[in-house]
mmCIF file of C-alpha atoms and ligand atoms in Angstrom:
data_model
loop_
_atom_site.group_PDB
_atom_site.id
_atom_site.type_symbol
_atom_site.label_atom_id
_atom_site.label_comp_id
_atom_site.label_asym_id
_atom_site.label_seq_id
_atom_site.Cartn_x
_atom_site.Cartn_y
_atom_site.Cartn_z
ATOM 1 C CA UNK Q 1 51.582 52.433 108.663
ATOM 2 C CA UNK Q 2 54.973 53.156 109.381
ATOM 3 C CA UNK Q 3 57.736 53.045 106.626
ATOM 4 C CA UNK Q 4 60.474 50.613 106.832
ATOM 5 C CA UNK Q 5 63.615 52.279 106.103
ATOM 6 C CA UNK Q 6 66.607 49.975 106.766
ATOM 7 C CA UNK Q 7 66.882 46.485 105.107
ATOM 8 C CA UNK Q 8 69.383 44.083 106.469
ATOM 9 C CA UNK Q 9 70.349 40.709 105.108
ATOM 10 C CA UNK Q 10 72.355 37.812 105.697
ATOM 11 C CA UNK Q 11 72.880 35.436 102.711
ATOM 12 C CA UNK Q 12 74.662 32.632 103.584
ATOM 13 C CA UNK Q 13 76.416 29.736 100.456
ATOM 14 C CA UNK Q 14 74.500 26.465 101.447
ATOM 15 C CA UNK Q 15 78.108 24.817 101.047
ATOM 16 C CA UNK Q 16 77.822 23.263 104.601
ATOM 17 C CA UNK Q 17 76.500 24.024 108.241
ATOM 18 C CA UNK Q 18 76.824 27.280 110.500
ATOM 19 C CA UNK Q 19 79.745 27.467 111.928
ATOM 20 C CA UNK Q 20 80.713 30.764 114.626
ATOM 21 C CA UNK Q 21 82.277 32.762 112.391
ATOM 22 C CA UNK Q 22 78.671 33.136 110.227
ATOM 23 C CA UNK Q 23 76.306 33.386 113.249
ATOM 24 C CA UNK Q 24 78.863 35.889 114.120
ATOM 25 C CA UNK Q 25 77.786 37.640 110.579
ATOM 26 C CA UNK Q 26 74.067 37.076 111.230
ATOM 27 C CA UNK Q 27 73.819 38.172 114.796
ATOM 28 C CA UNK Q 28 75.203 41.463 113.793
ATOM 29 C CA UNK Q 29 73.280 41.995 110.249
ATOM 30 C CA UNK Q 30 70.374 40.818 112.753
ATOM 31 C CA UNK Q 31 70.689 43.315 115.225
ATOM 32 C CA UNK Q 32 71.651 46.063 113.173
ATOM 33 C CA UNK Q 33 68.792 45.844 111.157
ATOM 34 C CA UNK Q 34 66.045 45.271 113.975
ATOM 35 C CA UNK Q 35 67.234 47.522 116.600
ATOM 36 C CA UNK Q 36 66.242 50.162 114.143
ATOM 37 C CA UNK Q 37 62.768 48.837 113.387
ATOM 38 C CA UNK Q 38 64.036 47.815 110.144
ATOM 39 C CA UNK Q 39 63.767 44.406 108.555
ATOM 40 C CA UNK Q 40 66.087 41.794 107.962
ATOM 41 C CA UNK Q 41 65.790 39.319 104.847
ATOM 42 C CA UNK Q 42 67.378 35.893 104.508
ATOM 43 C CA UNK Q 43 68.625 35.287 100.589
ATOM 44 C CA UNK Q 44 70.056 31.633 99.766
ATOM 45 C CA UNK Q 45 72.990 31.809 97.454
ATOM 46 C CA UNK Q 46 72.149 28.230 96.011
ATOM 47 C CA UNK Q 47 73.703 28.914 92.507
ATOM 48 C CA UNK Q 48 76.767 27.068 92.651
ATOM 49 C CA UNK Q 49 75.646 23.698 92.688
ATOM 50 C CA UNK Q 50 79.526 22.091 92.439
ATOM 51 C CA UNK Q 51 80.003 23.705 96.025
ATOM 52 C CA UNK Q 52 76.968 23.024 97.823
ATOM 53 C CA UNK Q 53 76.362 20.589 100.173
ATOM 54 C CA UNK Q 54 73.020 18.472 99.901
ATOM 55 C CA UNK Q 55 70.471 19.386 103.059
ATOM 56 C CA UNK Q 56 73.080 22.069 104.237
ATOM 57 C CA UNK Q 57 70.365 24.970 103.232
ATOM 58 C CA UNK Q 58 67.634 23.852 105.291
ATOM 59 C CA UNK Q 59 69.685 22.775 107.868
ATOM 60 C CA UNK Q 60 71.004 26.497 107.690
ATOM 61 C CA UNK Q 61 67.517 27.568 108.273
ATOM 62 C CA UNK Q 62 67.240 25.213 111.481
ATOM 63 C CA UNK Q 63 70.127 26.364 112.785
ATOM 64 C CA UNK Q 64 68.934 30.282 112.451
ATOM 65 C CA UNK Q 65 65.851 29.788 113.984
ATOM 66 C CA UNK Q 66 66.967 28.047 116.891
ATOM 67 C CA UNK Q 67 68.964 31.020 118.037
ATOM 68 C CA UNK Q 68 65.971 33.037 117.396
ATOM 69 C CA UNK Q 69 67.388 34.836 114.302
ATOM 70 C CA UNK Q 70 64.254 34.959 112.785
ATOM 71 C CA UNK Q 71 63.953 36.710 109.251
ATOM 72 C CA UNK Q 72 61.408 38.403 107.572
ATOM 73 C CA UNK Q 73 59.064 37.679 104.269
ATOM 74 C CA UNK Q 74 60.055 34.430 102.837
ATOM 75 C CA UNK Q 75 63.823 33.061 101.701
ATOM 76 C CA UNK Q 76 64.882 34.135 98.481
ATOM 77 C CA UNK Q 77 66.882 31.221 97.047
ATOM 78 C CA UNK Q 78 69.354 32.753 94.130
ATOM 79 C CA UNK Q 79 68.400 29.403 92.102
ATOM 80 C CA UNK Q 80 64.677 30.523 91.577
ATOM 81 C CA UNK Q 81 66.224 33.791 90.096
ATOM 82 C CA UNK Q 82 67.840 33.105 86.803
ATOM 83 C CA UNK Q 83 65.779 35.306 84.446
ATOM 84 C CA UNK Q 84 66.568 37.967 86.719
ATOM 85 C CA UNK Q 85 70.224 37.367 86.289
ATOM 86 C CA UNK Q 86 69.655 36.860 82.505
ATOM 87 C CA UNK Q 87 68.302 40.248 82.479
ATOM 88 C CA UNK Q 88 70.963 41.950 84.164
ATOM 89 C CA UNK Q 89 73.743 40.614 81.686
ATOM 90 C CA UNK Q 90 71.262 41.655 78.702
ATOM 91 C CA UNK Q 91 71.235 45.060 80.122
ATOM 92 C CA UNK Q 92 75.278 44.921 80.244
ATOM 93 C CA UNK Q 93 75.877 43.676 77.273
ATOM 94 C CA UNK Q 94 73.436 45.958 75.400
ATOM 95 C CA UNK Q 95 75.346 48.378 76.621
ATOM 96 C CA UNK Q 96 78.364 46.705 74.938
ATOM 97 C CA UNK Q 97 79.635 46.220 78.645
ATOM 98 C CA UNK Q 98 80.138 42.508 78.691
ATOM 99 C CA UNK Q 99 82.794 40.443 76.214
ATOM 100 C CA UNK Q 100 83.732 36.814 76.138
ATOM 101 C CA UNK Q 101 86.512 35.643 77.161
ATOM 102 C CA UNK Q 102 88.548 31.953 75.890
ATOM 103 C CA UNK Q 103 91.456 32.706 78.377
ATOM 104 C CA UNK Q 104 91.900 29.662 80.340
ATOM 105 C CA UNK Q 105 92.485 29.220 83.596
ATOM 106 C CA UNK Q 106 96.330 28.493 83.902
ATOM 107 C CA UNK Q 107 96.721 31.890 82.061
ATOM 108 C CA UNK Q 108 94.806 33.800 84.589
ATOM 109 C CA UNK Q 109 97.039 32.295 87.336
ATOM 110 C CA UNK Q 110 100.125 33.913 85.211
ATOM 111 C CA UNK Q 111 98.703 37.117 85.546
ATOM 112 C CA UNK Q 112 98.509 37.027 89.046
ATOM 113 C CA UNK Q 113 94.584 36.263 88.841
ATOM 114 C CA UNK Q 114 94.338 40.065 87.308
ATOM 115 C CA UNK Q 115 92.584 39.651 83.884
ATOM 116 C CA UNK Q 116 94.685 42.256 81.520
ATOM 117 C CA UNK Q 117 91.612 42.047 78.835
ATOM 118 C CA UNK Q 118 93.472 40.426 76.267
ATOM 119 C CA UNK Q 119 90.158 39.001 74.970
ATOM 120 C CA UNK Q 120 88.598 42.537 74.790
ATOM 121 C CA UNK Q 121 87.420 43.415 71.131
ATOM 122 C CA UNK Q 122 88.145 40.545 69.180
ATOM 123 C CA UNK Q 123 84.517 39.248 69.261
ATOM 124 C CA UNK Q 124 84.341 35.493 70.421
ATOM 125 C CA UNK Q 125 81.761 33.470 70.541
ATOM 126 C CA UNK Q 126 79.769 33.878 73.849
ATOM 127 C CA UNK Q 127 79.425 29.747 74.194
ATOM 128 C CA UNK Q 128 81.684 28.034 76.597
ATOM 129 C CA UNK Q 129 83.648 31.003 77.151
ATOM 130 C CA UNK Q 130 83.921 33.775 80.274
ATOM 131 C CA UNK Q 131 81.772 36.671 80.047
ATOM 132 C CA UNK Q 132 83.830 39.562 81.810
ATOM 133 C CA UNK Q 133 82.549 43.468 82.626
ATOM 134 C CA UNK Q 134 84.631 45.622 80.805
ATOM 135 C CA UNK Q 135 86.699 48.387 83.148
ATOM 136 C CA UNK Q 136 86.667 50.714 80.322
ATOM 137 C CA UNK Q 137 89.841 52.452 79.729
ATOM 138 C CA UNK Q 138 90.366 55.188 82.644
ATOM 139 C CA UNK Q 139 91.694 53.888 85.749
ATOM 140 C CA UNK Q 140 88.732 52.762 88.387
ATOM 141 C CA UNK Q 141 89.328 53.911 91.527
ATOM 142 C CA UNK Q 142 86.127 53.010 94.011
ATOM 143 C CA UNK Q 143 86.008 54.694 97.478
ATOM 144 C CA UNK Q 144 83.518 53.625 100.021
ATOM 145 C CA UNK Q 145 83.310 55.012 102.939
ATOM 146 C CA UNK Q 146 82.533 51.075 105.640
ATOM 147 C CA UNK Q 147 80.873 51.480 108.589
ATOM 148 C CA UNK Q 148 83.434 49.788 110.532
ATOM 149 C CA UNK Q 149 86.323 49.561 107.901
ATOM 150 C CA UNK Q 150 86.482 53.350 107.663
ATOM 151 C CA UNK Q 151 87.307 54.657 104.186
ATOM 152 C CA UNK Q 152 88.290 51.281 101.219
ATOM 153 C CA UNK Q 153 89.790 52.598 98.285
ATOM 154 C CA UNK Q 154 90.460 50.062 95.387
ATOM 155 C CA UNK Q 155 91.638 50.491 91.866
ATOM 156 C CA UNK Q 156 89.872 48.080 90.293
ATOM 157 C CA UNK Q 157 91.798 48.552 86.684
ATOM 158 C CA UNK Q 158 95.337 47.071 88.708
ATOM 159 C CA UNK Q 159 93.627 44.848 91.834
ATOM 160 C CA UNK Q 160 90.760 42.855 89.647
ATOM 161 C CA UNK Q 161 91.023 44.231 85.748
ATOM 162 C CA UNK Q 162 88.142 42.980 83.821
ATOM 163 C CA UNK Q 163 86.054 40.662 85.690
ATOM 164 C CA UNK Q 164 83.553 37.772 85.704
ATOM 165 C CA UNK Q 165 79.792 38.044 85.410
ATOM 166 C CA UNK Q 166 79.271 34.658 84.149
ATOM 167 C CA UNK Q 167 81.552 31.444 83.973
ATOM 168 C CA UNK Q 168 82.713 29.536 81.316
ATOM 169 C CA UNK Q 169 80.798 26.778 82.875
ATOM 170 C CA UNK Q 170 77.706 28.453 82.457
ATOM 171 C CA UNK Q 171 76.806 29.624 86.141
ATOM 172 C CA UNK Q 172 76.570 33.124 87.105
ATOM 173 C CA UNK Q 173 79.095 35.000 89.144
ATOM 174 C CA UNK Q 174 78.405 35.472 92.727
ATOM 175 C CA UNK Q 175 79.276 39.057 92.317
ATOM 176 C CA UNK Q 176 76.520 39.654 89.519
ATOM 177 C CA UNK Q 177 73.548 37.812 91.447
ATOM 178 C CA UNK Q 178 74.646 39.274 95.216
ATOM 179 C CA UNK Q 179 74.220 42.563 93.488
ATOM 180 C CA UNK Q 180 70.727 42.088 91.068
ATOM 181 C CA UNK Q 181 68.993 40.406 94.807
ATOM 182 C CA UNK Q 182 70.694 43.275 97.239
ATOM 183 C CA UNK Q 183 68.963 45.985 94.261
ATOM 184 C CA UNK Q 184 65.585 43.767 94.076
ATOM 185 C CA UNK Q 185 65.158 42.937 97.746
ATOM 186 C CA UNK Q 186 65.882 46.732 98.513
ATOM 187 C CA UNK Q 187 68.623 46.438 100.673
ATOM 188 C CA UNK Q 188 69.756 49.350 102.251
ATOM 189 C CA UNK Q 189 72.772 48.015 104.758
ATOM 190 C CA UNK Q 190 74.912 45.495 104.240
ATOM 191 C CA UNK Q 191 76.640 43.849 107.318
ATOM 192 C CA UNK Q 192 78.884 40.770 106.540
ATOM 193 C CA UNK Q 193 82.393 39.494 107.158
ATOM 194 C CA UNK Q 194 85.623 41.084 105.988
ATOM 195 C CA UNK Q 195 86.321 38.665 103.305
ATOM 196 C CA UNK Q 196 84.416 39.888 101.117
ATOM 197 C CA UNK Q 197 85.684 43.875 101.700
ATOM 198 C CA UNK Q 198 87.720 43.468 98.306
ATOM 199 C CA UNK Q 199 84.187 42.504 96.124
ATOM 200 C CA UNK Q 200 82.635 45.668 97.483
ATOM 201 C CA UNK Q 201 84.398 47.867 94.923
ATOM 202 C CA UNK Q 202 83.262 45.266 92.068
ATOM 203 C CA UNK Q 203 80.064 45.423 93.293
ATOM 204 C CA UNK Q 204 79.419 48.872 93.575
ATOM 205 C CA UNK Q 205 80.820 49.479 89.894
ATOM 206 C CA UNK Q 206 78.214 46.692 88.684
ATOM 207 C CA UNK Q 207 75.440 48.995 90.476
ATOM 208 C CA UNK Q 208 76.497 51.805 88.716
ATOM 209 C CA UNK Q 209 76.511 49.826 85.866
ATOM 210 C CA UNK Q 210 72.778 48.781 85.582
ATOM 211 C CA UNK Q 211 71.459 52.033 87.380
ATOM 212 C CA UNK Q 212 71.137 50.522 90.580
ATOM 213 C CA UNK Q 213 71.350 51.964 93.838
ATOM 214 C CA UNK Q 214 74.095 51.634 96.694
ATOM 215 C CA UNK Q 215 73.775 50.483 99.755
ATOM 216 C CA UNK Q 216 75.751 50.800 103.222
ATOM 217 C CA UNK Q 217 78.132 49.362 103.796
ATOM 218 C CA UNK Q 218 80.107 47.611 107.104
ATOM 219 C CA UNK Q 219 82.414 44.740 106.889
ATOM 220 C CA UNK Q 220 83.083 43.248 110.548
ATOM 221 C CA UNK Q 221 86.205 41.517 111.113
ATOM 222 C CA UNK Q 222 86.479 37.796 110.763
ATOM 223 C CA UNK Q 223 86.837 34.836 113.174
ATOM 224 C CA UNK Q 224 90.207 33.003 112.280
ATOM 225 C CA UNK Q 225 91.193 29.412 113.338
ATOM 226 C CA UNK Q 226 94.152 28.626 115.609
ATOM 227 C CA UNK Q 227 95.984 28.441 111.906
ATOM 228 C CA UNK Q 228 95.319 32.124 111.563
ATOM 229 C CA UNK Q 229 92.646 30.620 108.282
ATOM 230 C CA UNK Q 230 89.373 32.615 108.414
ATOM 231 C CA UNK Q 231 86.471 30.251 109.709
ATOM 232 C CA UNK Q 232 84.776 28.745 106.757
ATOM 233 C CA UNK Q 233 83.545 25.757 105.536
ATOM 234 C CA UNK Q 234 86.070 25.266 103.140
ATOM 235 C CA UNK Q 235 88.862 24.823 106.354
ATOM 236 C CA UNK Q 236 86.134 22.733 107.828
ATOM 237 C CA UNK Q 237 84.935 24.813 110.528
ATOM 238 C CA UNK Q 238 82.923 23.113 113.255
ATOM 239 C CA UNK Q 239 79.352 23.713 113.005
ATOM 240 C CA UNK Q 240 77.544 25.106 115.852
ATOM 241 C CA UNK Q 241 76.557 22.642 118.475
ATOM 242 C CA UNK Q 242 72.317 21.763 118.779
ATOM 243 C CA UNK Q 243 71.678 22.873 122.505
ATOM 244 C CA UNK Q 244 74.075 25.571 123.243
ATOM 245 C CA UNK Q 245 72.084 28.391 121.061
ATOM 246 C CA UNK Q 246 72.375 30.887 124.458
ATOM 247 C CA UNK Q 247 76.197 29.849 125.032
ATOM 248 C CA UNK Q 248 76.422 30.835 121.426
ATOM 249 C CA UNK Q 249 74.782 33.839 121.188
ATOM 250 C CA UNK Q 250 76.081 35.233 124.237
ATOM 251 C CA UNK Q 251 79.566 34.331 122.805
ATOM 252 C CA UNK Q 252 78.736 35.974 119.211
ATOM 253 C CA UNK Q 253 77.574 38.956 121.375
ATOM 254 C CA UNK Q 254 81.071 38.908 123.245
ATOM 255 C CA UNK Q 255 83.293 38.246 120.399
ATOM 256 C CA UNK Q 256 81.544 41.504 118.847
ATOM 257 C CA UNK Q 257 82.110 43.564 121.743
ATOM 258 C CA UNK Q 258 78.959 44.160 122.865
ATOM 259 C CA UNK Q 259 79.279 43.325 126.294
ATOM 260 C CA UNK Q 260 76.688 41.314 127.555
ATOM 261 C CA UNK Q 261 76.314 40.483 131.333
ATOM 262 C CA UNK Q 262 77.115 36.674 131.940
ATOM 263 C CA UNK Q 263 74.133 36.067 133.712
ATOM 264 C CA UNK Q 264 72.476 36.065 130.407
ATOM 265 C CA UNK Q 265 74.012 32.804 129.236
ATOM 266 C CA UNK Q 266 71.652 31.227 131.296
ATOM 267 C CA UNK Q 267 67.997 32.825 129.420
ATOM 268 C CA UNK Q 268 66.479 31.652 126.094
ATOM 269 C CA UNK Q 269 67.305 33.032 123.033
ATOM 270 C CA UNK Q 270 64.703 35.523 122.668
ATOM 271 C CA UNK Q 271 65.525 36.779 125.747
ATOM 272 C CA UNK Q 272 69.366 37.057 125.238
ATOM 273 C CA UNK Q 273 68.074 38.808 121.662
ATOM 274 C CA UNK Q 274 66.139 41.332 123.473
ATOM 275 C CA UNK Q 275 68.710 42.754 125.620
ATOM 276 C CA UNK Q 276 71.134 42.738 122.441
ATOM 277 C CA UNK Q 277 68.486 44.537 120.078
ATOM 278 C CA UNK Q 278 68.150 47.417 122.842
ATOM 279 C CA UNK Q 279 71.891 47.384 123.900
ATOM 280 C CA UNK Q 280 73.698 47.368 120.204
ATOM 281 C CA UNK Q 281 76.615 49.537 119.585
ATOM 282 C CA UNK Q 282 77.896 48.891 116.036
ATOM 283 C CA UNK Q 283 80.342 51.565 116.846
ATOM 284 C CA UNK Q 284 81.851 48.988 119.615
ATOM 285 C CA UNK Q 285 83.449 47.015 116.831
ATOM 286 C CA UNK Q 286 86.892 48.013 116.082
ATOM 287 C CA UNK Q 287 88.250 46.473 112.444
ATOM 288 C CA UNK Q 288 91.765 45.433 114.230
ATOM 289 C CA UNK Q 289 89.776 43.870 117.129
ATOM 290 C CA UNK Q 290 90.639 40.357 118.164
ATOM 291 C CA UNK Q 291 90.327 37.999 115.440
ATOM 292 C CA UNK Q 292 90.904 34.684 116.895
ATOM 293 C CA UNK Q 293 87.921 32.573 117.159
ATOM 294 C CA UNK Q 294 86.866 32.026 120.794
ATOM 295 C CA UNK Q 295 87.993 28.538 123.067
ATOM 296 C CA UNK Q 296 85.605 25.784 121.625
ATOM 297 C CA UNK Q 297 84.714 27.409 118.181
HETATM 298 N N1 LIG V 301 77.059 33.970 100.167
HETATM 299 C C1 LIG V 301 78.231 34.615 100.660
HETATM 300 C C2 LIG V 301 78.927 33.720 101.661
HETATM 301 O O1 LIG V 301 78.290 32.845 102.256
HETATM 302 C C3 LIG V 301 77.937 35.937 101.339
HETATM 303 C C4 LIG V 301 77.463 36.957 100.393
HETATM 304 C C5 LIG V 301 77.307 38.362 100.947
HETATM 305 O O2 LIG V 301 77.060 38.538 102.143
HETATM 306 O O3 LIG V 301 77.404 39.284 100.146
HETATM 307 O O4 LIG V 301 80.111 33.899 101.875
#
């Protein structure tokens, strides 16, 4: 039996339909992963109910397997994982890593949305307030060295300060649960868009936190609107048309610089998948390439 030893993922927010600049994001985690015999896993981040939108997670699924972007074991939806998460802020705060916060919102937005700890040490309740990771006192610098990014230094202390692991409202913070599922699904590489470059460095200190281990890293560059706004559901991206999977593909394939003949526009998915697997060149993909999302996207 041969040994698996790279595991991809894509884990998309059901907050709304794919849209280009995510197939862009799961093409590549795709390919990466399977031209290297590895496997790729599929993780819904379903634990911010205010933000989702209802049927947009299965229709997420749809959408993925009609461009042949088919992932392996079964989904791991975030919702079914709470004791995990419960768990993992246990650990932290037994090791008196975690403190609640009161500080409201408006004062946050003062600071310049970086928390100076102000609520650090006085011993709040824990209900209805913020639970934030403590920094600890010596300045955190995290380096990574990104696959496509090159090296990302970020002092966490002066960019972030203190931050969330679970909201006042209850709900836990994306960067906690991306973290606990990347450590239990045994991810190894981590492809995904460039937005989220600056929660690396959070996310790495929360692995060193609970003993975890750290994956790769590669952040690829995003697709922006003709408003220079990153493609997301929040700006209302379009979502990708039903019957133009191979236009797609082939246009995800171009956009990341892989090249691929035009002829291929015309095959099925699996076909246009095949030549990608056996023809990908993460090195092609240049962090100031072009941004702008292509005509029609
Ligand atoms: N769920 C996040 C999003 O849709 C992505 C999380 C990640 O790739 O780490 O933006």
């Amino acid at each position: 039996m041969s040994v698996v030893t790279r595991i991809g993922r894509f884990a998309p927010s059901p907050t709304g339909p794919l849209h280009f600049g995510s197939l862009v994001s799961a093409v590549a985690s795709f390919l990466d992963s399977k031209q290297s015999a590895g496997q790729w896993l599929l993780r819904m981040e379903d634990i911010d109910p205010p933000r989702e939108v209802p049927g947009a997670a299965s229709q997420i699924l749809t959408q993925l397997e009609a461009h042949g972007l088919l992932w392996d074991k079964t989904v791991l939806y975030q919702s079914d994982r709470m004791d995990s998460y419960i768990d993992a802020l246990d650990q932290l705060k037994n090791n008196g890593l975690v403190y609640p916060c009161q500080c409201n919102r408006q004062r946050i937005v003062r600071l310049g949305g970086v928390y100076d700890g102000q609520c650090r040490g006085l011993q709040l309740q824990d209900d209805n307030a913020t639970l934030r990771l403590c920094l600890g006192d010596n300045t955190q610098i995290q380096w990574f060295d990104d696959q496509i990014m090159g090296r990302v230094e970020q002092n966490l202390h002066s960019d972030v300060g203190d931050f969330a692991v679970r909201r006042r409202d209850g709900l836990f913070s994306y960067q906690l649960a991306v973290v606990v599922d990347d450590e239990f699904q045994g991810i190894t590489h981590i492809m995904r868009g460039s937005d989220l470059l600056d929660s690396t460095s959070r996310q790495i200190f929360l692995q060193q936190c609970l003993g975890y281990r750290q994956p790769e890293y590669a952040h690829l560059p995003v697709a922006l609107n003709r408003d220079r706004q990153k493609l997301s559901k929040q700006n209302h991206a379009a979502s990708l048309v039903t019957g133009r999977e191979s236009v797609n593909l082939w246009t995800a394939l171009a956009w990341l610089q892989q090249r691929p003949p035009l002829a291929l526009q015309r095959l099925e998915v699996g076909e246009i998948l095949n030549w990608a697997r056996s023809h990908w060149q993460s090195q092609a993909i240049y962090p100031s390439m072009p941004t702008s999302a292509p005509e029609g996207y």
